[in-house]
XYZ file of N, CA and C in Angstrom:
540
model
N -25.642 221.195 169.959
C -25.465 221.765 170.727
C -23.774 222.160 171.180
N -23.110 221.063 170.065
C -21.517 221.209 170.900
C -20.872 221.963 169.215
N -21.976 221.848 168.443
C -21.301 223.085 167.652
C -21.391 224.681 167.522
N -22.869 225.194 168.542
C -23.545 226.278 168.941
C -21.604 226.609 169.072
N -21.819 225.247 170.849
C -21.054 226.006 171.309
C -19.279 227.101 171.232
N -19.166 225.924 170.477
C -17.761 226.012 169.371
C -18.033 226.983 168.876
N -19.097 227.424 167.837
C -19.751 228.464 167.422
C -19.185 229.782 168.347
N -20.007 230.031 169.280
C -20.415 231.044 169.776
C -18.262 231.173 170.827
N -17.935 230.159 171.196
C -16.527 230.664 171.585
C -15.536 231.709 170.931
N -15.755 231.289 169.701
C -14.952 231.339 167.935
C -15.089 232.917 168.395
N -17.172 233.321 168.582
C -17.067 234.880 168.049
C -17.203 235.771 168.751
N -16.869 235.505 170.656
C -17.164 236.156 171.370
C -15.606 236.816 171.250
N -14.294 235.878 171.417
C -13.546 236.389 171.886
C -12.905 238.130 170.206
N -13.675 237.196 169.612
C -13.504 238.436 168.271
C -14.209 239.373 168.408
N -14.609 239.503 168.852
C -16.084 241.018 169.152
C -15.616 241.270 170.406
N -14.386 241.249 171.472
C -14.184 241.792 172.583
C -12.661 242.124 171.290
N -12.257 241.854 170.359
C -10.766 242.577 170.414
C -11.703 243.264 169.833
N -12.679 243.550 169.194
C -13.226 244.569 168.143
C -13.376 245.422 168.908
N -13.927 245.051 170.162
C -14.139 246.373 171.109
C -12.898 246.661 171.575
N -11.498 245.720 171.973
C -11.271 247.059 172.838
C -10.225 247.581 171.722
N -9.863 247.321 170.601
C -9.348 247.795 169.578
C -9.685 249.262 169.365
N -11.251 249.526 169.290
C -12.585 251.142 169.856
C -11.809 251.810 170.270
N -12.243 250.825 171.039
C -11.915 252.084 172.745
C -10.649 252.506 172.967
N -9.522 251.528 172.787
C -8.427 251.903 172.635
C -7.669 253.488 171.624
N -8.379 253.648 170.225
C -8.588 254.865 169.443
C -9.568 254.839 169.871
N -10.240 255.039 170.579
C -11.171 256.417 170.563
C -10.602 256.932 171.524
N -10.198 256.513 172.600
C -9.692 257.238 173.721
C -8.781 258.143 174.209
N -8.925 259.258 174.785
C -8.270 260.267 175.007
C -6.648 259.874 175.349
N -6.488 258.459 176.779
C -5.779 258.530 177.298
C -4.200 258.235 176.905
N -3.425 259.078 176.786
C -1.945 259.027 176.452
C -1.053 258.087 177.675
N -0.742 257.334 176.534
C 0.548 256.012 177.746
C 1.518 256.744 177.814
N 1.919 256.896 178.947
C 3.405 257.445 179.020
C 4.660 256.606 178.439
N 5.700 257.579 177.980
C 6.499 256.345 177.326
C 8.021 256.430 177.758
N 8.445 255.196 178.089
C 9.092 255.319 178.647
C 11.019 255.680 178.333
N 11.268 256.929 179.543
C 12.403 257.550 178.470
C 14.492 256.305 178.229
N 14.415 256.402 177.962
C 15.962 255.508 177.878
C 17.655 255.292 178.728
N 17.403 255.721 179.352
C 18.244 255.271 180.134
C 19.976 256.092 179.361
N 20.526 257.251 179.844
C 21.858 257.325 179.755
C 22.849 256.406 179.440
N 23.042 255.663 180.704
C 23.263 255.058 181.285
C 23.542 253.700 181.520
N 24.067 252.490 181.841
C 23.460 251.084 182.269
C 23.607 250.881 183.369
N 21.961 250.524 184.076
C 22.108 250.500 185.569
C 23.405 249.316 186.061
N 23.447 249.787 187.329
C 24.960 249.137 188.656
C 24.260 247.583 188.320
N 25.823 246.791 188.218
C 26.094 245.568 188.430
C 27.169 245.287 189.350
N 26.702 244.319 189.680
C 27.226 243.728 190.912
C 28.508 242.296 190.083
N 29.580 242.219 190.869
C 30.194 240.378 189.830
C 30.399 240.350 188.667
N 29.751 241.546 187.538
C 30.458 241.807 186.565
C 28.925 241.650 186.025
N 27.628 241.013 186.139
C 26.452 240.477 185.144
C 25.463 240.614 185.983
N 25.176 240.176 187.726
C 23.724 240.369 188.213
C 23.466 242.930 188.729
N 23.079 241.887 188.381
C 22.181 243.959 188.396
C 21.546 244.125 189.814
N 22.611 245.228 189.928
C 22.290 246.016 190.973
C 20.453 245.668 192.143
N 19.486 245.496 191.649
C 18.351 245.664 191.754
C 17.682 244.562 192.477
N 18.498 243.452 192.265
C 18.794 241.992 192.412
C 19.013 242.026 194.072
N 20.427 243.304 194.784
C 20.903 242.415 196.076
C 19.830 243.602 196.544
N 19.258 244.535 196.109
C 18.246 245.136 196.709
C 17.528 244.023 196.532
N 16.298 243.818 195.962
C 15.510 243.416 196.329
C 15.651 241.698 197.960
N 16.762 241.374 198.006
C 17.177 240.525 198.303
C 17.581 240.966 200.167
N 18.149 242.112 200.066
C 18.238 242.923 201.395
C 17.284 243.471 201.788
N 16.439 243.932 201.689
C 14.994 243.856 203.117
C 14.333 242.739 203.391
N 14.962 241.051 202.323
C 14.044 240.435 202.955
C 15.400 239.163 204.061
N 16.290 239.412 203.155
C 17.191 238.937 204.575
C 18.840 239.087 204.565
N 19.119 240.210 204.768
C 19.854 241.124 205.296
C 21.340 241.083 203.851
N 22.251 240.719 204.466
C 23.454 241.928 203.545
C 23.737 240.156 202.382
N 24.355 239.147 202.769
C 24.614 238.400 202.981
C 23.484 237.530 201.529
N 22.320 238.097 201.808
C 20.809 237.276 200.975
C 21.616 237.006 199.602
N 21.944 237.692 199.702
C 21.733 237.851 197.900
C 23.463 236.536 197.072
N 24.240 236.873 198.325
C 25.315 235.631 197.865
C 24.661 234.512 198.032
N 24.297 234.640 199.687
C 23.929 232.829 200.559
C 23.056 232.217 199.652
N 22.233 233.567 198.026
C 20.786 232.623 198.065
C 21.411 232.130 196.453
N 22.476 232.821 195.738
C 23.706 232.364 194.932
C 23.956 230.606 195.131
N 24.834 230.666 196.541
C 25.579 229.529 196.220
C 24.640 228.826 196.546
N 23.084 228.572 197.918
C 22.300 227.873 197.721
C 21.367 227.190 196.490
N 21.589 228.392 195.799
C 20.516 227.413 193.682
C 22.475 226.990 193.519
N 22.319 227.223 193.333
C 24.051 226.395 193.286
C 24.387 225.269 193.396
N 24.307 225.614 195.209
C 24.209 223.406 195.572
C 23.055 223.122 195.066
N 21.721 223.198 194.800
C 20.585 222.704 194.736
C 21.068 222.037 193.129
N 21.422 222.553 192.401
C 20.880 222.354 191.023
C 22.286 221.429 191.094
N 23.510 221.777 191.679
C 24.433 220.179 191.403
C 24.395 219.061 192.419
N 23.244 218.854 192.979
C 22.943 218.098 194.271
C 21.897 217.785 193.524
N 21.774 217.549 192.745
C 19.605 217.412 192.273
C 19.982 216.948 190.979
N 21.598 217.167 190.441
C 22.049 216.688 189.223
C 20.893 217.268 187.526
N 20.446 218.495 188.245
C 19.988 219.175 187.427
C 20.858 220.150 186.505
N 22.600 220.742 186.940
C 22.886 221.348 186.561
C 24.412 219.662 187.078
N 24.582 219.410 185.710
C 25.246 218.213 185.431
C 27.009 218.346 184.595
N 28.418 218.092 186.042
C 29.264 217.991 185.935
C 29.857 216.984 185.064
N 30.720 216.677 183.881
C 31.189 215.691 183.358
C 32.511 215.695 183.041
N 33.113 214.414 183.255
C 34.095 214.435 182.594
C 35.390 216.087 182.058
N 34.432 216.453 181.135
C 34.770 217.955 180.675
C 34.617 219.113 181.889
N 33.825 218.905 182.148
C 33.930 219.720 183.352
C 34.985 220.485 183.784
N 35.286 219.303 185.122
C 36.583 220.018 185.327
C 37.524 220.270 184.890
N 37.754 219.932 183.323
C 38.747 220.378 182.190
C 38.602 221.342 181.899
N 37.663 222.096 181.705
C 37.537 223.439 181.266
C 37.581 224.129 182.191
N 37.106 224.043 183.683
C 36.845 224.316 185.084
C 38.340 224.565 185.610
N 39.738 223.306 185.324
C 41.723 224.097 185.238
C 42.074 224.706 183.687
N 41.271 224.182 183.005
C 42.065 225.519 182.187
C 41.365 226.386 181.901
N 40.095 227.312 182.975
C 39.774 227.799 183.223
C 40.691 228.734 184.477
N 41.306 228.219 185.436
C 41.527 228.382 186.168
C 43.450 229.326 185.569
N 43.756 228.235 184.761
C 44.581 228.015 184.589
C 45.049 229.686 182.966
N 44.082 229.827 182.518
C 44.256 231.404 182.230
C 44.160 232.581 182.757
N 43.470 232.232 183.885
C 42.701 233.607 184.616
C 44.472 233.460 185.388
N 45.098 232.467 185.942
C 46.634 232.660 186.718
C 47.434 233.423 185.866
N 47.092 232.679 183.932
C 48.149 233.352 183.678
C 48.171 234.870 182.564
N 46.999 235.345 183.056
C 46.115 236.652 182.250
C 46.499 237.479 183.178
N 46.654 237.175 185.399
C 47.130 237.606 186.235
C 48.250 238.128 185.623
N 49.109 236.890 185.900
C 50.645 237.140 186.089
C 51.752 237.679 184.806
N 51.685 236.752 183.472
C 51.989 237.743 182.452
C 51.307 238.763 181.658
N 50.233 239.079 181.780
C 49.813 239.817 181.672
C 50.065 241.106 180.922
N 51.109 241.607 182.023
C 51.641 243.101 182.151
C 53.132 242.718 181.485
N 53.663 241.632 181.281
C 55.342 241.193 181.147
C 54.749 241.241 179.699
N 53.176 240.964 179.052
C 53.418 240.649 177.204
C 53.204 242.144 176.890
N 51.754 243.101 177.632
C 51.541 243.629 177.607
C 52.514 244.862 177.025
N 54.106 244.915 177.522
C 54.915 245.547 178.386
C 54.874 245.455 177.010
N 56.012 244.522 176.360
C 56.703 243.589 175.187
C 56.019 243.658 174.388
N 54.421 244.666 174.165
C 53.884 243.844 172.866
C 53.666 245.784 171.816
N 53.757 246.129 173.926
C 53.041 247.627 173.010
C 54.906 248.452 173.104
N 55.872 247.725 173.709
C 56.874 248.636 172.420
C 57.610 247.952 170.767
N 57.144 246.581 170.533
C 56.773 246.398 169.602
C 55.950 247.239 168.626
N 55.175 247.353 169.331
C 53.442 248.818 168.602
C 54.900 249.968 167.815
N 55.334 250.727 168.963
C 56.430 251.515 169.180
C 56.915 251.299 168.403
N 57.921 249.895 168.087
C 58.813 250.027 167.062
C 58.333 250.030 165.686
N 57.411 249.070 165.128
C 56.091 249.297 163.626
C 56.624 250.768 163.553
N 55.737 251.108 164.577
C 55.158 252.506 164.072
C 56.225 253.998 164.242
N 57.737 253.622 164.615
C 58.454 254.641 164.433
C 59.182 254.813 163.305
N 59.332 252.859 162.480
C 59.735 253.176 162.205
C 58.480 252.885 160.734
N 57.149 253.151 160.970
C 56.375 253.833 159.641
C 56.471 255.372 159.713
N 56.804 255.805 160.570
C 56.234 257.283 161.122
C 58.385 257.905 159.762
N 59.754 257.067 160.714
C 60.625 257.366 160.015
C 60.661 257.282 158.728
N 59.802 256.615 157.949
C 60.062 255.778 156.843
C 58.865 257.117 155.837
N 57.985 258.104 156.541
C 57.144 258.104 155.460
C 57.624 259.646 156.459
N 58.778 259.807 156.978
C 59.015 261.306 156.986
C 60.229 261.527 156.467
N 60.422 260.793 155.658
C 62.212 260.160 155.324
C 61.162 260.666 153.193
N 60.640 260.046 153.013
C 59.715 260.172 151.665
C 59.308 261.626 151.779
N 58.761 262.085 152.977
C 58.430 263.144 152.806
C 59.845 264.574 152.401
N 60.635 263.971 153.311
C 61.738 265.040 152.754
C 62.342 264.861 151.589
N 62.340 264.223 151.073
C 61.986 263.523 149.644
C 62.202 264.236 148.072
N 60.016 264.480 149.121
C 59.506 265.495 148.160
C 59.577 266.944 148.233
N 60.245 267.305 149.823
C 60.569 268.672 149.609
C 61.466 269.455 148.456
N 61.972 267.761 148.580
C 64.135 268.139 147.891
C 63.838 268.007 146.530
N 62.496 267.217 146.471
C 62.467 267.507 144.681
C 61.591 268.751 144.429
N 60.921 269.354 145.200
C 60.470 270.571 145.264
C 61.379 271.858 144.927
N 62.509 271.905 145.825
C 63.283 271.940 145.649
C 63.970 272.615 144.291
N 64.302 271.071 144.753
C 64.605 271.005 142.714
C 63.988 271.925 141.899
N 63.288 271.106 141.832
C 62.424 272.237 140.780
C 62.300 273.196 141.297
N 61.811 273.892 141.468
C 61.594 275.791 141.552
C 63.371 276.013 141.011
N 63.995 275.508 141.439
C 65.646 276.095 141.197
C 65.591 276.132 139.653
N 65.489 274.531 139.194
C 65.746 274.403 137.413
C 64.329 275.388 136.711
N 62.873 275.555 137.497
C 62.282 276.705 136.974
C 62.735 277.493 136.995
N 63.497 278.527 138.012
C 64.292 279.157 137.520
C 64.944 279.334 136.935
N 66.495 278.802 136.372
C 66.473 278.458 135.557
C 66.300 278.489 134.313
N 65.427 278.206 134.223
C 64.413 278.306 132.517
C 63.818 279.606 132.559
N 63.750 280.376 133.628
C 63.529 281.891 133.369
C 64.921 282.632 133.134
N 65.585 282.192 133.755
C 67.019 282.518 133.267
C 67.295 282.785 131.997
N 67.217 280.954 131.325
C 67.449 281.180 129.910
C 66.994 281.885 129.178
N 65.407 281.789 129.464
C 64.827 282.573 128.897
C 65.052 284.512 128.889
N 65.216 285.258 129.746
C 65.902 285.897 129.780
C 67.309 286.217 129.192
N 67.956 285.374 129.860
C 69.359 285.567 128.677
C 69.171 285.343 126.480
N 67.645 284.816 126.507
C 67.390 284.882 124.820
C 67.258 285.894 124.209
N 66.773 286.037 125.358
C 65.755 287.363 125.273
C 66.497 288.795 124.944
N 67.924 288.467 125.776
C 69.093 289.833 125.887
C 69.754 289.510 124.793
N 70.148 287.724 124.283
C 70.724 287.744 123.087
C 70.279 288.768 121.646
N 68.213 288.337 121.866
C 67.926 288.506 120.401
C 67.839 290.010 120.600
N 68.193 290.661 122.129
C 67.538 292.496 121.645
C 69.288 292.758 120.868
N 70.305 292.081 121.987
C 72.104 292.735 121.157
C 71.869 292.154 119.756
N 71.012 291.354 119.371
C 71.635 290.978 118.028
C 70.778 292.302 116.970
N 69.018 292.214 117.946
C 68.750 293.344 117.207
C 69.271 294.685 116.648
N 70.573 294.786 118.055
C 70.778 296.454 118.077
C 72.235 296.326 117.208
N 72.875 295.441 117.421
C 74.104 295.129 116.367
C 73.264 295.249 114.315
N 72.081 294.495 114.176
C 70.992 294.844 112.799
C 71.435 296.017 112.623
N 70.305 296.751 113.957
C 70.280 298.279 114.075
C 70.924 298.883 113.598
N 72.385 298.694 113.853
C 73.508 298.869 114.169
C 74.328 299.197 112.887
N 74.146 297.854 111.873
C 74.745 297.704 110.576
C 73.623 298.820 109.848
N 72.938 298.232 110.182
C 71.731 299.077 108.549
C 71.453 300.822 108.471
N 71.709 300.924 109.358
C 72.047 302.873 109.160
C 73.674 302.604 108.061
N 74.551 301.908 108.659
C 75.822 301.951 108.017
C 75.573 301.792 106.619
N 75.128 300.618 105.924
C 75.286 299.776 105.247
C 74.106 300.690 103.658
N 73.151 301.410 105.202
C 72.295 302.321 104.074
C 73.389 303.794 103.504
N 74.530 304.434 104.449
C 74.801 305.141 104.481
C 76.343 305.477 103.234
N 76.828 303.434 103.409
C 77.387 303.114 102.963
C 77.127 303.321 101.246
N 75.868 302.947 101.270
C 75.340 302.761 99.680
C 74.644 303.706 99.452
N 74.376 305.081 99.692
C 74.306 306.195 100.223
C 75.339 306.180 98.980
N 76.057 307.233 99.830
C 77.678 307.253 99.559
C 78.452 306.805 98.234
């Protein structure tokens, strides 16, 4: 008897699953797709969604969410669900000191680091500009050397023409002398 019950209980969910999948596949109903929001939802205190505050406003008024948070924190601490050991107070004091340091020293440290970054950036920029100027000077020197090389070719060509003219003027004279 027990084996029959176990067998029937195992068989029923499989049949129900099979019927559900067949009916879901054959139905013409389309499930509406959720659209992804372009911007995230509004939050308070940096991490609590605005919807939670709206939920409490209907039941408790304006101070409801804050009162609920303080009450929940008090309950967790008093029932020792949230245990505060010795290190808790060290961490709390360290967090307070870090917050005060960021508030007091943050702007001066930020200004100093901005000046250092600007100084380093200007050094790199001046080195880059100096290198670009050196390369531009090298390009101009190369163009001047190419111009000189073209001038040397023209000079060689002129010398060849002069030499050929000289030889050409000498050839008739030697022929003339040879004929007479």
